PDB file of C-alpha atoms in Angstrom:
ATOM      1  CA  UNK A   1       0.099  -0.087  -0.018  1.00 40.00           C
ATOM      2  CA  UNK A   2       2.957   2.395   0.837  1.00 39.00           C
ATOM      3  CA  UNK A   3       4.435   1.986  -2.575  1.00 38.00           C
ATOM      4  CA  UNK A   4       0.999   2.664  -4.203  1.00 38.00           C
ATOM      5  CA  UNK A   5       0.732   6.000  -2.155  1.00 39.00           C
ATOM      6  CA  UNK A   6       4.196   6.905  -2.586  1.00 39.00           C
ATOM      7  CA  UNK A   7       3.911   6.405  -6.667  1.00 37.00           C
ATOM      8  CA  UNK A   8       0.633   8.517  -6.721  1.00 40.00           C
ATOM      9  CA  UNK A   9       2.149  11.220  -4.710  1.00 39.00           C
ATOM     10  CA  UNK A  10       4.983  11.263  -6.997  1.00 38.00           C
ATOM     11  CA  UNK A  11       2.999  11.274  -9.924  1.00 41.00           C
ATOM     12  CA  UNK A  12       0.940  14.357  -8.660  1.00 44.00           C
ATOM     13  CA  UNK A  13       3.656  16.433  -7.118  1.00 45.00           C
ATOM     14  CA  UNK A  14       7.002  15.395  -9.233  1.00 49.00           C
ATOM     15  CA  UNK A  15       6.253  15.668 -12.854  1.00 60.00           C
ATOM     16  CA  UNK A  16       6.074  19.384 -13.570  1.00 74.00           C
ATOM     17  CA  UNK A  17       6.723  18.651 -17.426  1.00 79.00           C
ATOM     18  CA  UNK A  18       2.593  19.381 -17.773  1.00 83.00           C
ATOM     19  CA  UNK A  19       3.286  22.976 -16.642  1.00 89.00           C
ATOM     20  CA  UNK A  20       4.841  23.866 -20.067  1.00 88.00           C
ATOM     21  CA  UNK A  21       2.145  22.393 -22.090  1.00 69.00           C
ATOM     22  CA  UNK A  22      -0.072  25.097 -22.463  1.00 84.00           C
ATOM     23  CA  UNK A  23      -1.557  28.137 -20.554  1.00 93.00           C
ATOM     24  CA  UNK A  24      -3.589  27.626 -17.544  1.00 97.00           C
ATOM     25  CA  UNK A  25      -6.944  29.220 -16.927  1.00 97.00           C
ATOM     26  CA  UNK A  26      -8.088  30.153 -13.581  1.00 97.00           C
ATOM     27  CA  UNK A  27     -11.281  28.584 -12.396  1.00 95.00           C
ATOM     28  CA  UNK A  28     -10.811  29.379  -8.355  1.00 95.00           C
ATOM     29  CA  UNK A  29      -9.145  31.557  -6.051  1.00 95.00           C
ATOM     30  CA  UNK A  30      -9.200  31.563  -2.385  1.00 92.00           C
ATOM     31  CA  UNK A  31     -10.005  34.769  -0.208  1.00 81.00           C
ATOM     32  CA  UNK A  32     -12.507  37.325  -1.048  1.00 73.00           C
ATOM     33  CA  UNK A  33     -16.101  37.427  -0.357  1.00 77.00           C
ATOM     34  CA  UNK A  34     -16.678  38.769  -3.859  1.00 80.00           C
ATOM     35  CA  UNK A  35     -17.820  35.999  -6.386  1.00 86.00           C
ATOM     36  CA  UNK A  36     -15.337  34.591  -8.604  1.00 90.00           C
ATOM     37  CA  UNK A  37     -17.468  35.619 -11.607  1.00 89.00           C
ATOM     38  CA  UNK A  38     -17.569  39.228  -9.820  1.00 90.00           C
ATOM     39  CA  UNK A  39     -13.700  39.149  -9.612  1.00 92.00           C
ATOM     40  CA  UNK A  40     -13.312  38.115 -13.255  1.00 93.00           C
ATOM     41  CA  UNK A  41     -16.564  39.344 -15.265  1.00 91.00           C
ATOM     42  CA  UNK A  42     -14.976  39.497 -18.837  1.00 89.00           C
ATOM     43  CA  UNK A  43     -11.891  37.472 -19.088  1.00 92.00           C
ATOM     44  CA  UNK A  44     -10.241  34.943 -16.351  1.00 95.00           C
ATOM     45  CA  UNK A  45      -6.651  35.245 -15.561  1.00 96.00           C
ATOM     46  CA  UNK A  46      -4.246  33.068 -17.497  1.00 97.00           C
ATOM     47  CA  UNK A  47      -0.529  31.861 -16.502  1.00 97.00           C
ATOM     48  CA  UNK A  48       1.974  30.160 -18.909  1.00 96.00           C
ATOM     49  CA  UNK A  49       5.088  28.648 -17.853  1.00 96.00           C
ATOM     50  CA  UNK A  50       8.454  29.232 -19.909  1.00 95.00           C
ATOM     51  CA  UNK A  51      11.043  26.429 -18.715  1.00 93.00           C
ATOM     52  CA  UNK A  52      14.053  27.979 -20.620  1.00 93.00           C
ATOM     53  CA  UNK A  53      13.609  31.556 -19.270  1.00 95.00           C
ATOM     54  CA  UNK A  54      11.856  30.762 -15.875  1.00 95.00           C
ATOM     55  CA  UNK A  55       9.513  33.357 -16.561  1.00 96.00           C
ATOM     56  CA  UNK A  56       5.689  33.206 -16.382  1.00 96.00           C
ATOM     57  CA  UNK A  57       3.444  35.391 -18.619  1.00 96.00           C
ATOM     58  CA  UNK A  58      -0.372  35.715 -19.035  1.00 95.00           C
ATOM     59  CA  UNK A  59      -3.178  37.933 -18.067  1.00 95.00           C
ATOM     60  CA  UNK A  60      -4.664  39.218 -14.747  1.00 95.00           C
ATOM     61  CA  UNK A  61      -8.203  38.775 -16.352  1.00 92.00           C
ATOM     62  CA  UNK A  62      -7.777  42.555 -17.633  1.00 91.00           C
ATOM     63  CA  UNK A  63      -4.021  43.447 -18.089  1.00 94.00           C
ATOM     64  CA  UNK A  64      -0.961  41.292 -19.296  1.00 94.00           C
ATOM     65  CA  UNK A  65       1.885  40.423 -16.879  1.00 95.00           C
ATOM     66  CA  UNK A  66       5.423  38.582 -16.312  1.00 95.00           C
ATOM     67  CA  UNK A  67       7.271  37.753 -13.816  1.00 96.00           C
ATOM     68  CA  UNK A  68      10.215  35.235 -13.034  1.00 97.00           C
ATOM     69  CA  UNK A  69       9.584  32.178 -10.692  1.00 97.00           C
ATOM     70  CA  UNK A  70      11.693  29.597  -9.012  1.00 96.00           C
ATOM     71  CA  UNK A  71      10.846  26.228  -8.662  1.00 95.00           C
ATOM     72  CA  UNK A  72      12.619  23.524  -6.769  1.00 94.00           C
ATOM     73  CA  UNK A  73      10.722  20.288  -6.994  1.00 92.00           C
ATOM     74  CA  UNK A  74       7.132  20.792  -5.805  1.00 93.00           C
ATOM     75  CA  UNK A  75       8.206  24.172  -4.226  1.00 96.00           C
ATOM     76  CA  UNK A  76       7.493  27.255  -6.202  1.00 96.00           C
ATOM     77  CA  UNK A  77       7.545  30.935  -5.518  1.00 97.00           C
ATOM     78  CA  UNK A  78       6.790  33.987  -7.868  1.00 97.00           C
ATOM     79  CA  UNK A  79       8.489  37.505  -7.922  1.00 95.00           C
ATOM     80  CA  UNK A  80       6.232  40.481  -8.064  1.00 92.00           C
ATOM     81  CA  UNK A  81       4.387  40.618 -11.434  1.00 92.00           C
ATOM     82  CA  UNK A  82       5.298  43.328 -13.793  1.00 90.00           C
ATOM     83  CA  UNK A  83       2.120  44.635 -15.869  1.00 87.00           C
ATOM     84  CA  UNK A  84       2.422  45.170 -19.396  1.00 85.00           C
ATOM     85  CA  UNK A  85      -0.680  46.964 -19.640  1.00 82.00           C
ATOM     86  CA  UNK A  86      -2.078  49.491 -17.720  1.00 86.00           C
ATOM     87  CA  UNK A  87      -5.890  49.326 -17.699  1.00 86.00           C
ATOM     88  CA  UNK A  88      -8.094  49.781 -14.226  1.00 84.00           C
ATOM     89  CA  UNK A  89      -9.734  46.087 -13.710  1.00 80.00           C
ATOM     90  CA  UNK A  90     -11.557  46.515 -10.442  1.00 83.00           C
ATOM     91  CA  UNK A  91     -10.264  44.281  -7.605  1.00 88.00           C
ATOM     92  CA  UNK A  92      -9.584  41.042  -9.330  1.00 92.00           C
ATOM     93  CA  UNK A  93      -6.302  41.908 -10.566  1.00 92.00           C
ATOM     94  CA  UNK A  94      -5.226  42.805  -7.055  1.00 91.00           C
ATOM     95  CA  UNK A  95      -6.511  39.737  -5.551  1.00 93.00           C
ATOM     96  CA  UNK A  96      -4.712  37.633  -8.078  1.00 95.00           C
ATOM     97  CA  UNK A  97      -1.640  39.218  -7.983  1.00 94.00           C
ATOM     98  CA  UNK A  98      -1.480  39.512  -4.075  1.00 94.00           C
ATOM     99  CA  UNK A  99      -2.412  35.655  -3.987  1.00 95.00           C
ATOM    100  CA  UNK A 100       0.370  34.685  -6.505  1.00 96.00           C
ATOM    101  CA  UNK A 101       3.023  36.193  -4.378  1.00 95.00           C
ATOM    102  CA  UNK A 102       1.716  33.743  -1.775  1.00 96.00           C
ATOM    103  CA  UNK A 103       2.227  30.729  -3.380  1.00 97.00           C
ATOM    104  CA  UNK A 104       4.844  28.419  -1.905  1.00 98.00           C
ATOM    105  CA  UNK A 105       4.132  25.191  -3.970  1.00 97.00           C
ATOM    106  CA  UNK A 106       2.212  23.407  -6.294  1.00 96.00           C
ATOM    107  CA  UNK A 107       0.588  20.121  -7.625  1.00 95.00           C
ATOM    108  CA  UNK A 108      -0.906  18.690 -10.314  1.00 93.00           C
ATOM    109  CA  UNK A 109      -4.143  16.684  -9.874  1.00 93.00           C
ATOM    110  CA  UNK A 110      -5.423  13.413 -11.187  1.00 92.00           C
ATOM    111  CA  UNK A 111      -7.883  14.915 -13.353  1.00 93.00           C
ATOM    112  CA  UNK A 112      -5.212  17.479 -15.099  1.00 92.00           C
ATOM    113  CA  UNK A 113      -5.795  20.497 -13.079  1.00 95.00           C
ATOM    114  CA  UNK A 114      -2.884  22.935 -11.672  1.00 96.00           C
ATOM    115  CA  UNK A 115      -3.215  23.775  -8.136  1.00 97.00           C
ATOM    116  CA  UNK A 116      -0.942  26.788  -6.813  1.00 97.00           C
ATOM    117  CA  UNK A 117      -0.713  26.333  -2.739  1.00 97.00           C
ATOM    118  CA  UNK A 118       0.249  28.173   0.156  1.00 97.00           C
ATOM    119  CA  UNK A 119       1.687  25.275   2.315  1.00 94.00           C
ATOM    120  CA  UNK A 120      -1.131  22.790   1.974  1.00 92.00           C
ATOM    121  CA  UNK A 121      -3.845  25.169   1.326  1.00 95.00           C
ATOM    122  CA  UNK A 122      -5.149  25.546  -2.343  1.00 96.00           C
ATOM    123  CA  UNK A 123      -5.129  29.152  -3.221  1.00 97.00           C
ATOM    124  CA  UNK A 124      -5.628  29.033  -6.823  1.00 97.00           C
ATOM    125  CA  UNK A 125      -6.858  26.321  -9.175  1.00 97.00           C
ATOM    126  CA  UNK A 126      -6.354  26.351 -13.081  1.00 97.00           C
ATOM    127  CA  UNK A 127      -7.441  24.270 -15.811  1.00 96.00           C
ATOM    128  CA  UNK A 128      -5.810  23.813 -19.359  1.00 93.00           C
ATOM    129  CA  UNK A 129      -6.528  26.712 -21.498  1.00 84.00           C
ATOM    130  CA  UNK A 130      -7.467  26.699 -25.012  1.00 62.00           C
TER     131      UNK A 130
END
């Protein structure tokens, strides 16, 4: 049984190759009492990982951003995102960028979702983008 559990754990936590296949669209974020749809009424945030440059790029649901990330096994952290456009977007952008900076690790779920965590708490969940 312990061998089975270890292999499942390794598959979910250790294989980061799926991070780089495509962009990831946010489908859940923890925190505010504002509904997810209220935070991101028009467009959902997206994150894309570049393995060679150690950069992530995407949108906050309004403005484009990019930032560096550091990864060591299942541990991951992000620098403060730099905005590439400057539209006013309401509260969603601030919630997204603040939450991004609290991330300490990640995991891939068995159903193909990317979860960004603060310790053991899921802070953001992404599905594969189009």
